[in-house]
Tab-separated table of C-alpha atoms and ligand atoms in Angstrom:
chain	number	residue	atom	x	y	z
A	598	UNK	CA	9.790	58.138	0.642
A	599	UNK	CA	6.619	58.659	-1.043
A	600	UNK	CA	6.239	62.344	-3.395
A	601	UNK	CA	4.225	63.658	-0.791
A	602	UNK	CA	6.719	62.980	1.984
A	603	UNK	CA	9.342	64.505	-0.164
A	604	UNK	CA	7.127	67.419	-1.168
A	605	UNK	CA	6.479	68.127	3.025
A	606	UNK	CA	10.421	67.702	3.737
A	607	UNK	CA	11.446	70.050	1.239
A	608	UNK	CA	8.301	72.618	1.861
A	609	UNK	CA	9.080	72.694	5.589
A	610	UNK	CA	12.807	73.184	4.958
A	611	UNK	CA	14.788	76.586	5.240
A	612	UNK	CA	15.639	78.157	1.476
A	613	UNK	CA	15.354	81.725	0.867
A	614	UNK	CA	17.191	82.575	-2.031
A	615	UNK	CA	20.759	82.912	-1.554
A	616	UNK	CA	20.635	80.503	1.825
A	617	UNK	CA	19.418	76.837	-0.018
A	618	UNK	CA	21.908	75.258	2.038
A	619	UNK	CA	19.884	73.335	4.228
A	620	UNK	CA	17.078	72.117	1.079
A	621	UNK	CA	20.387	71.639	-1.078
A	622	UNK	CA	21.510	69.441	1.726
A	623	UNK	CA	18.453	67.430	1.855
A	624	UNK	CA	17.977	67.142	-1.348
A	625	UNK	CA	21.699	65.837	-1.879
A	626	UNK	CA	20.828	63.266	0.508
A	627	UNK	CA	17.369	62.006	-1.294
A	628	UNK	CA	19.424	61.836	-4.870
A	629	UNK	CA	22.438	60.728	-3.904
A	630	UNK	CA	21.601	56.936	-4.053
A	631	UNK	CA	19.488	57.717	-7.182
A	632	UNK	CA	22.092	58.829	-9.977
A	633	UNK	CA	25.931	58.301	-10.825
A	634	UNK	CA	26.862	61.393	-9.584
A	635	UNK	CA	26.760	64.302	-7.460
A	636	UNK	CA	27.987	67.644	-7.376
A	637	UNK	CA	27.639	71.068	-6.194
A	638	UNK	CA	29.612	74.132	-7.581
A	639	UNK	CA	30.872	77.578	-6.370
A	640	UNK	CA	27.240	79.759	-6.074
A	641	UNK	CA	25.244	76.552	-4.933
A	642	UNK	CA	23.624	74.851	-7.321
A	643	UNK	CA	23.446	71.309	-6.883
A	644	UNK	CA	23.841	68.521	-10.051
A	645	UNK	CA	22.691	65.050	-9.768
A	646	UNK	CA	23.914	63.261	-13.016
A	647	UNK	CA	22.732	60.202	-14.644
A	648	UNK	CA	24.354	59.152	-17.720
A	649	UNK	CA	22.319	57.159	-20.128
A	650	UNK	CA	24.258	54.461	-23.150
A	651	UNK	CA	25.669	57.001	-25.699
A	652	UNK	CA	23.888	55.275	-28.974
A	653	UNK	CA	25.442	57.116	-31.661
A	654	UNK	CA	28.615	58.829	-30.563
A	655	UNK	CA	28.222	61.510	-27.791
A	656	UNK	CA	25.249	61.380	-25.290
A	657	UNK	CA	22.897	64.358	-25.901
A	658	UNK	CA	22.278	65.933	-22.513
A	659	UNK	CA	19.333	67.088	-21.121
A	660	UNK	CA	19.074	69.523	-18.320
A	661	UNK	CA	15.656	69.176	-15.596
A	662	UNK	CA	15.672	71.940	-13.568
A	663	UNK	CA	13.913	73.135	-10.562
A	664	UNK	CA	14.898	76.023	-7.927
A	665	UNK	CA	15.407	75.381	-4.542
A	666	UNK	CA	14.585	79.098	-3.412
A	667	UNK	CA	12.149	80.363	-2.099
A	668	UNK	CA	10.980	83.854	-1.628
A	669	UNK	CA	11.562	85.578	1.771
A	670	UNK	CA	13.159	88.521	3.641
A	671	UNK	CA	16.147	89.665	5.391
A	672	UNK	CA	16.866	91.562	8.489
A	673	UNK	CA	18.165	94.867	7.609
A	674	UNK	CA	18.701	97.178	10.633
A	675	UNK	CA	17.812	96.209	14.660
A	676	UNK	CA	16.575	99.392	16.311
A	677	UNK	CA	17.517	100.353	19.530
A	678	UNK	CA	14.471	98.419	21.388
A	679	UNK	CA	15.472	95.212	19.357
A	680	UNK	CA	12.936	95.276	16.691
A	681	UNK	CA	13.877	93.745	13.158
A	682	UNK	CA	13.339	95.837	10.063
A	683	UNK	CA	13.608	94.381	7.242
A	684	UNK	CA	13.811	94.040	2.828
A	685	UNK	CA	11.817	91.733	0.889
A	686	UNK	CA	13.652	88.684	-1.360
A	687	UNK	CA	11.915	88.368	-3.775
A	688	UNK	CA	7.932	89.357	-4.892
A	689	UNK	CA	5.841	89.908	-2.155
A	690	UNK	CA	2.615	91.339	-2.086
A	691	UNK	CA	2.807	94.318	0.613
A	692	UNK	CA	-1.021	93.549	1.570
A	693	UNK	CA	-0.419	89.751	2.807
A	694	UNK	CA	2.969	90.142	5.045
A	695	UNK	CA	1.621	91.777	8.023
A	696	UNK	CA	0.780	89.296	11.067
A	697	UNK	CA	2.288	86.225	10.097
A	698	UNK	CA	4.882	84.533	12.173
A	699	UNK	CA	8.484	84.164	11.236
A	700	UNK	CA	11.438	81.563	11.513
A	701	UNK	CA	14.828	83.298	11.325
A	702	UNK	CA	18.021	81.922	9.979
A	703	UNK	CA	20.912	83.030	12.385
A	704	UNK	CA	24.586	82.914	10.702
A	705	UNK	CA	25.003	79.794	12.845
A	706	UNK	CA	22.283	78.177	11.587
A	707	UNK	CA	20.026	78.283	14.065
A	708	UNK	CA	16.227	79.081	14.282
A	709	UNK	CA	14.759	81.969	15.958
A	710	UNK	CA	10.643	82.558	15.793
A	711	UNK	CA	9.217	85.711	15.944
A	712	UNK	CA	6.509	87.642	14.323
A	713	UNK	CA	5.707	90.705	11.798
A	714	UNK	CA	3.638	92.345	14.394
A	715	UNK	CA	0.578	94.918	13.702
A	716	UNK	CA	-0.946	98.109	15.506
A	717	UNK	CA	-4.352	97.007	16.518
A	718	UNK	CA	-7.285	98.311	14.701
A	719	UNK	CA	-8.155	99.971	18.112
A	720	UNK	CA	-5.628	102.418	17.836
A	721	UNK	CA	-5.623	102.956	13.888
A	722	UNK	CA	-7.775	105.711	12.144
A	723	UNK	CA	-10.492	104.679	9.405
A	724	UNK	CA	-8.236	106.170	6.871
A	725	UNK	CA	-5.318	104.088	7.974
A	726	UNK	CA	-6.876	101.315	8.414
A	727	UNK	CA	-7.432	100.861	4.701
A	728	UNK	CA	-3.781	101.402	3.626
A	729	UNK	CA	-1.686	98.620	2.753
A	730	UNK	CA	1.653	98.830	5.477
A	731	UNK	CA	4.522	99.607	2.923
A	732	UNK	CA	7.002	97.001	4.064
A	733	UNK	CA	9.879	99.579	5.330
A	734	UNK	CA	7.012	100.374	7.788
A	735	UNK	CA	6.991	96.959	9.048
A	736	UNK	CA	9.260	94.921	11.778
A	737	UNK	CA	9.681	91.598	13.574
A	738	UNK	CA	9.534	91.234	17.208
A	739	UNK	CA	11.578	88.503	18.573
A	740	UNK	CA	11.028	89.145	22.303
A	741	UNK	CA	14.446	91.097	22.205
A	742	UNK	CA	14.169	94.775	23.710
A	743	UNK	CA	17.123	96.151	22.662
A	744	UNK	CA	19.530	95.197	20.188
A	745	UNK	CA	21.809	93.607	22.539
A	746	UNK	CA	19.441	90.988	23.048
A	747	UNK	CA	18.599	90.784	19.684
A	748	UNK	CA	22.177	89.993	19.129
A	749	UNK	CA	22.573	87.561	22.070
A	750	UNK	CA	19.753	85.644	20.214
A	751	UNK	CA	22.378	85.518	17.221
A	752	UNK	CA	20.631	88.032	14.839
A	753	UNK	CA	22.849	90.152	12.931
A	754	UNK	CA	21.828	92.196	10.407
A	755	UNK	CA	21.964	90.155	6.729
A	756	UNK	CA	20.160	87.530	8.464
A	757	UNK	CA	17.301	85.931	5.837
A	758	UNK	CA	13.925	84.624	7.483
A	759	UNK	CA	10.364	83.229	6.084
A	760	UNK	CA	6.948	83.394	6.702
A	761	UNK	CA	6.622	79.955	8.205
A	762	UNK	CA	3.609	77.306	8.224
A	763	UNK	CA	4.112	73.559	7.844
A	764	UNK	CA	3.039	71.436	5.855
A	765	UNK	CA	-0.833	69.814	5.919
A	766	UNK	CA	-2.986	67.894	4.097
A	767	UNK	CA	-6.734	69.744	3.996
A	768	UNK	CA	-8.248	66.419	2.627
A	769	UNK	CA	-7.144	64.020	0.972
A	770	UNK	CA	-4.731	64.450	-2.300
A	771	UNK	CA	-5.433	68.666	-0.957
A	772	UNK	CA	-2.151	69.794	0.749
A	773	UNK	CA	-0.823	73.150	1.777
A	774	UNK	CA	2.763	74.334	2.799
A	775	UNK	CA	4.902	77.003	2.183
A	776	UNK	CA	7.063	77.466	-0.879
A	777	UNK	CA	5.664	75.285	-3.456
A	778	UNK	CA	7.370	77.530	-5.795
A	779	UNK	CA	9.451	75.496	-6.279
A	780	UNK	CA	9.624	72.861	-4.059
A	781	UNK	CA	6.872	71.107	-5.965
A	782	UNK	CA	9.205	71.142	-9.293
A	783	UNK	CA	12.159	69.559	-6.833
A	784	UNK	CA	10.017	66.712	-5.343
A	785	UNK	CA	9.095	65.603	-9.608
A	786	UNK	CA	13.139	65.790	-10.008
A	787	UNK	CA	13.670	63.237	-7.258
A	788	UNK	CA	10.840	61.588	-7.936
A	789	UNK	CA	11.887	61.225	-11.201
A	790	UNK	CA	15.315	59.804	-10.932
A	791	UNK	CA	13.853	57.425	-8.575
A	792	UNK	CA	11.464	56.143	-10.983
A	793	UNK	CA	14.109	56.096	-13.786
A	794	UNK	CA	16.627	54.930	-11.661
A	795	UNK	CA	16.630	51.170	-12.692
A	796	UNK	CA	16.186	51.871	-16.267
A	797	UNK	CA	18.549	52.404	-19.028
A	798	UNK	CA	18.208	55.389	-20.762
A	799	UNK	CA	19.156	56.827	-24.037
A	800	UNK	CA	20.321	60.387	-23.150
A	801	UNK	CA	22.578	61.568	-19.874
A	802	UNK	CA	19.914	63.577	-17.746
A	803	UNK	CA	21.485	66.421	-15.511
A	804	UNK	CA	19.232	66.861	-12.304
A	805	UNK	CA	19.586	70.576	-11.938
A	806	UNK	CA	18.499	72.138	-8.145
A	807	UNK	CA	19.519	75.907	-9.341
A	808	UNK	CA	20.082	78.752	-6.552
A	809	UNK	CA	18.033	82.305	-6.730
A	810	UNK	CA	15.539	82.219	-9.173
A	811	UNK	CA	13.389	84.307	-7.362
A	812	UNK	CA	16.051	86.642	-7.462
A	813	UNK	CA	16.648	86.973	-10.992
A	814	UNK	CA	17.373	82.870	-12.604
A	815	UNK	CA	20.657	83.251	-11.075
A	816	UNK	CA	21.152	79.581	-10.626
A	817	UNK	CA	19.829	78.465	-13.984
A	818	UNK	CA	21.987	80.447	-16.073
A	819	UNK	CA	25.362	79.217	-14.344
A	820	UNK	CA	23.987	75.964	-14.400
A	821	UNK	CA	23.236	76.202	-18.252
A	822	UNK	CA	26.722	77.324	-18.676
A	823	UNK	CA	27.890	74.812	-16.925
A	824	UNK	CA	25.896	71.762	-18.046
A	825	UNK	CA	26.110	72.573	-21.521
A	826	UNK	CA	22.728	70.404	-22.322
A	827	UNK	CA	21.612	69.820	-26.339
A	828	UNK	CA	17.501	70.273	-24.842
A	829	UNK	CA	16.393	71.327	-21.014
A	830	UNK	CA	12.690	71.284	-19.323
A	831	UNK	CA	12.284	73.348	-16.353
A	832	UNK	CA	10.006	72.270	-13.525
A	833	UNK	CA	7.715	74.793	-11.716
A	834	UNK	CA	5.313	75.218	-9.138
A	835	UNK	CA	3.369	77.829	-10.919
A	836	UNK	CA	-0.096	80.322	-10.954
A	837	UNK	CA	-3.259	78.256	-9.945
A	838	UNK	CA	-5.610	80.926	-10.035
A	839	UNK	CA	-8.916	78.904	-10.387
A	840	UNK	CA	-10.483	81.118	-6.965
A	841	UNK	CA	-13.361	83.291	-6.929
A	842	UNK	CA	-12.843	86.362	-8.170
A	843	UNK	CA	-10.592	85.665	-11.203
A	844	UNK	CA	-11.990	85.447	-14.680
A	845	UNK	CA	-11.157	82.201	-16.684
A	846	UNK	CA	-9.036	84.010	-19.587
A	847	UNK	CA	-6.540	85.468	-16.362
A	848	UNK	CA	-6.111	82.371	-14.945
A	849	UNK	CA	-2.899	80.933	-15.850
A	850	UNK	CA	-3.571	77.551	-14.474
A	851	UNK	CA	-6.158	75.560	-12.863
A	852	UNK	CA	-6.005	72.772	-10.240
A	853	UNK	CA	-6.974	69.264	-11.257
A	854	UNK	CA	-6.370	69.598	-14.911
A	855	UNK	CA	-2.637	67.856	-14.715
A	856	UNK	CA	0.613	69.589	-15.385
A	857	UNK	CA	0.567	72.968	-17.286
A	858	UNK	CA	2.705	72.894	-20.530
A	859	UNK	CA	3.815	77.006	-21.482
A	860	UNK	CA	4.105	78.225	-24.615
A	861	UNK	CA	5.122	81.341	-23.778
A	862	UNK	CA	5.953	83.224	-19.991
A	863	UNK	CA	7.630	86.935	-20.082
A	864	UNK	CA	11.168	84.816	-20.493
A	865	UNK	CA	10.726	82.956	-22.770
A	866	UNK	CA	8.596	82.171	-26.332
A	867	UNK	CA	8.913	78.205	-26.017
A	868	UNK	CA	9.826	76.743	-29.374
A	869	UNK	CA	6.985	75.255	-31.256
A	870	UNK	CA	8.886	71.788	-31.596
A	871	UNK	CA	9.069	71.872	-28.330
A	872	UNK	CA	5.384	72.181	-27.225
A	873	UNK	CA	4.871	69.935	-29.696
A	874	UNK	CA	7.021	66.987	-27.948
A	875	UNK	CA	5.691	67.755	-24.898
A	876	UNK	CA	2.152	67.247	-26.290
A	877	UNK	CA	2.878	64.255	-27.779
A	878	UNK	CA	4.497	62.267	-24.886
A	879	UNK	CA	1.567	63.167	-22.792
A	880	UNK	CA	-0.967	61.956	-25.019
A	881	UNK	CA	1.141	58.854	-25.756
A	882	UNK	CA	0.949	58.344	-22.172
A	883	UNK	CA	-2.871	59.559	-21.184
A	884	UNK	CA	-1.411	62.199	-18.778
A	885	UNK	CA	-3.789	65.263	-18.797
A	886	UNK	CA	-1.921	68.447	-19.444
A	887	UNK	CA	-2.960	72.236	-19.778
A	888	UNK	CA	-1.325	75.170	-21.253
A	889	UNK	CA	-0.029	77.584	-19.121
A	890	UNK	CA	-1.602	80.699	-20.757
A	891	UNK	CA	0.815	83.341	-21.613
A	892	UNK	CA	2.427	85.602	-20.637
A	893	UNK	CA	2.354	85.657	-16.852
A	894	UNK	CA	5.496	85.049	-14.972
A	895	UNK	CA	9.116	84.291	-15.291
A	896	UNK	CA	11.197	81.011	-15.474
A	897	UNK	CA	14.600	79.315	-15.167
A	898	UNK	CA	13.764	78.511	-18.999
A	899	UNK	CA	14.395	81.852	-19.664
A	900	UNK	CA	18.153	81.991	-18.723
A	901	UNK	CA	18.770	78.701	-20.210
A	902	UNK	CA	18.032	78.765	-23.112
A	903	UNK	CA	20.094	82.107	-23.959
A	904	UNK	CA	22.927	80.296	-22.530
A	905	UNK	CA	25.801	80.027	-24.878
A	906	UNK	CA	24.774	79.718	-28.591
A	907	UNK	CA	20.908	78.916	-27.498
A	908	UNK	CA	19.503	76.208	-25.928
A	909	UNK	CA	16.020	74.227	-26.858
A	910	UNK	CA	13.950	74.886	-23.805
A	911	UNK	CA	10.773	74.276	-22.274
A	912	UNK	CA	8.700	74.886	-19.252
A	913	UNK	CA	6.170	72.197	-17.086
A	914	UNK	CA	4.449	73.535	-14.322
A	915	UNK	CA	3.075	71.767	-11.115
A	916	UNK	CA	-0.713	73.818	-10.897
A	917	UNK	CA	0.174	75.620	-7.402
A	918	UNK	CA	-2.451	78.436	-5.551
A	919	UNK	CA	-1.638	81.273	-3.759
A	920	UNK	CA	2.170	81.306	-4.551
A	921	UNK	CA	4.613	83.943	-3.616
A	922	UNK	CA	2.239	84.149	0.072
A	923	UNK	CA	3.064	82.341	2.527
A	924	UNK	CA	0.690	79.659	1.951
A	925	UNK	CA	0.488	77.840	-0.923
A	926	UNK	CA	-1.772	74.523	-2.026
A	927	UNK	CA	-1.426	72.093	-4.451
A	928	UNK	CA	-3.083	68.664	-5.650
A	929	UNK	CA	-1.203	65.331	-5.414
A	930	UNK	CA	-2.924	64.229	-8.822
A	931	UNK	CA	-1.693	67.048	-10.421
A	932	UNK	CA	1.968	66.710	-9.016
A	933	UNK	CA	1.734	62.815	-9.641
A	934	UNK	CA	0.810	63.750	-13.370
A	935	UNK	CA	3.722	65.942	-13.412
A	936	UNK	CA	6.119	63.420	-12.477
A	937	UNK	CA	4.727	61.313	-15.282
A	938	UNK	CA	5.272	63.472	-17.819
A	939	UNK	CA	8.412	64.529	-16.935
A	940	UNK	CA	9.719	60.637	-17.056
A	941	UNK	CA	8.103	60.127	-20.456
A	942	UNK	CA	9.654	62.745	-21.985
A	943	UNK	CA	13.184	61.679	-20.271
A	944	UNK	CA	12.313	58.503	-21.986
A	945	UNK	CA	11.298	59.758	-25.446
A	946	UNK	CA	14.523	61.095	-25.874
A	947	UNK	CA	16.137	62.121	-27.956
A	948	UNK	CA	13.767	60.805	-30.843
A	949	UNK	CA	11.180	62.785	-30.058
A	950	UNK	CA	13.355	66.033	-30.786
A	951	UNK	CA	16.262	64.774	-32.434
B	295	LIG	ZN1	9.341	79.399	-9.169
């Protein structure tokens, strides 16, 4: 399977944070042949393991992770004529949720469409019509009208759903989907043990596919615990904002100008040796980077590296528009150069920190 075709899998696949289980699954399946081993643990992060020759006594370890949530919503109360109400997981903008359709996860695991429906302008006054709908206003219509039909359709409150569109490529190397945060960062994990797959390495990499970041870095700082890695990278799908309307200086990242090394998000201050190898494996390979300009946004890298007694961390981001909506784009040269960067770094180990 080509990135792409692993990026469109994983973007059309069910995640919201706290229900991964059918991207985990997938992704278990794509690795599996890839490493020496595979685990999950008791929350639901998943661990693909590939152990490199230890050259002087122990292996150092070192920790790629990417978060297989996505952001989403959940069904809170069904009112007496079957409508949904329901709670944000996750950031959403208020403005951008209303009139969208929705897929929703039943505890079976079935799918059930429906959509965020909208009073027509018709109807609205011009004062109203320039609010933004505060999200306990809004609700899903699944064609139930009453709640025993909503629950003969399997929805119980609890149940999580998404804004779903699938996956398309606008032109060529252009493609847009939903949750490239962070689906993006799990396609350059695969991608990368597949690449490294046949080749010995000098350090054990731990493929990390972390639970509820969205939520608060849930999964990365059980994983961290777990793992115990000497150095970890984390693997975004981060802020493109290169669209009219933004101002160069509050743009974090811009399409087309490779992956997007940080040096500092509201997590984490990235350690200077650490920006520094980064830097110097790209250049050593020709892959463009960028810095991700600081300090917007949060990242597994943050709960990492204050696991334990403190781990050396850093962040590389896949240059992603319109995240945490439901429609987000990306450029295959920029994920491509991702993936790239992310294997020469695997393979600069551990001299290039150590
Ligand atoms: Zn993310």
């Amino acid at each position: 399977m080509k990135p792409v075709e692993v990026l469109q899998k994983l973007s059309d696949g069910f995640g919201v944070a706290g229900f991964e289980d059918e991207v985990r699954e997938t992704i278990a399946g794509l690795v599996s042949p890839l490493v020496d081993e595979v685990r999950t643990d008791a929350l639901g992060n998943l661990f693909a393991i590939r152990r490199g020759a230890a050259t002087k006594g122990k292996a150092r370890t070192l920790m790629l992770d990417a978060h297989m949530d996505e952001v989403g919503f959940m069904v809170k109360w069904i009112d007496e004529r079957g409508y949904l109400r329901f709670a944000p997981i996750g950031g959403w903008d208020e403005r951008i949720v209303p009139g969208h359709r929705v897929v929703v996860q039943t505890r079976d695991g079935a799918k059930r469409h429906g959509v965020i429906g909208t009073a027509p302008p018709h109807i609205l006054s011009p004062e109203e019509q320039k609010k933004p709908i505060p999200i306990d206003a809004m609700f899903v219509d699944v064609g139930a009208t009453s709640k025993e039909e909503a629950a003969a359709m399997g929805i119980r409150i609890g149940d999580p759903f998404t804004i779903h569109y699938s996956f398309v490529e606008l032109r060529d190397g252009y493609v847009t989907g939903k949750a490239f945060d962070d689906r993006a960062g799990c396609t350059v994990l695969i991608e990368t043990a597949r690449r490294l797959a046949e080749r010995a390495l000098a350090v054990d990499v731990a493929f990390a596919f972390v639970f509820g970041e969205e939520v608060g870095l849930r999964g990365a700082r059980t994983a961290a615990y777990q793992l115990d890695p000497d150095v970890a990278l984390a693997i975004e799908g981060t802020i493109g904002a290169d669209m009219p309307g933004v101002a160069p200086e509050s743009q974090p990242v811009r399409l087309g100008q490779g992956p997007a090394i940080s040096v500092a998000d509201r997590s984490i201050v990235v350690s200077r040796r650490m920006v520094a190898a980064l830097e110097t494996v790209a250049e050593g390979a020709s892959i463009p980077y960028q810095y991700k300009l600081p300090t917007y946004g949060g990242t597994d890298a943050g709960a990492i590296h204050l696991s334990r007694g403190g781990v050396l961390s850093g962040v590389i981001s896949v240059p992603c528009r319109y995240i945490h909506s439901p429609i987000s784009t990306l450029r295959l040269d920029d994920l491509e150069a991702t993936i790239r960067l992310t294997g020469a770094f695997v393979e600069a180990l551990p001299d290039a920190l150590f």
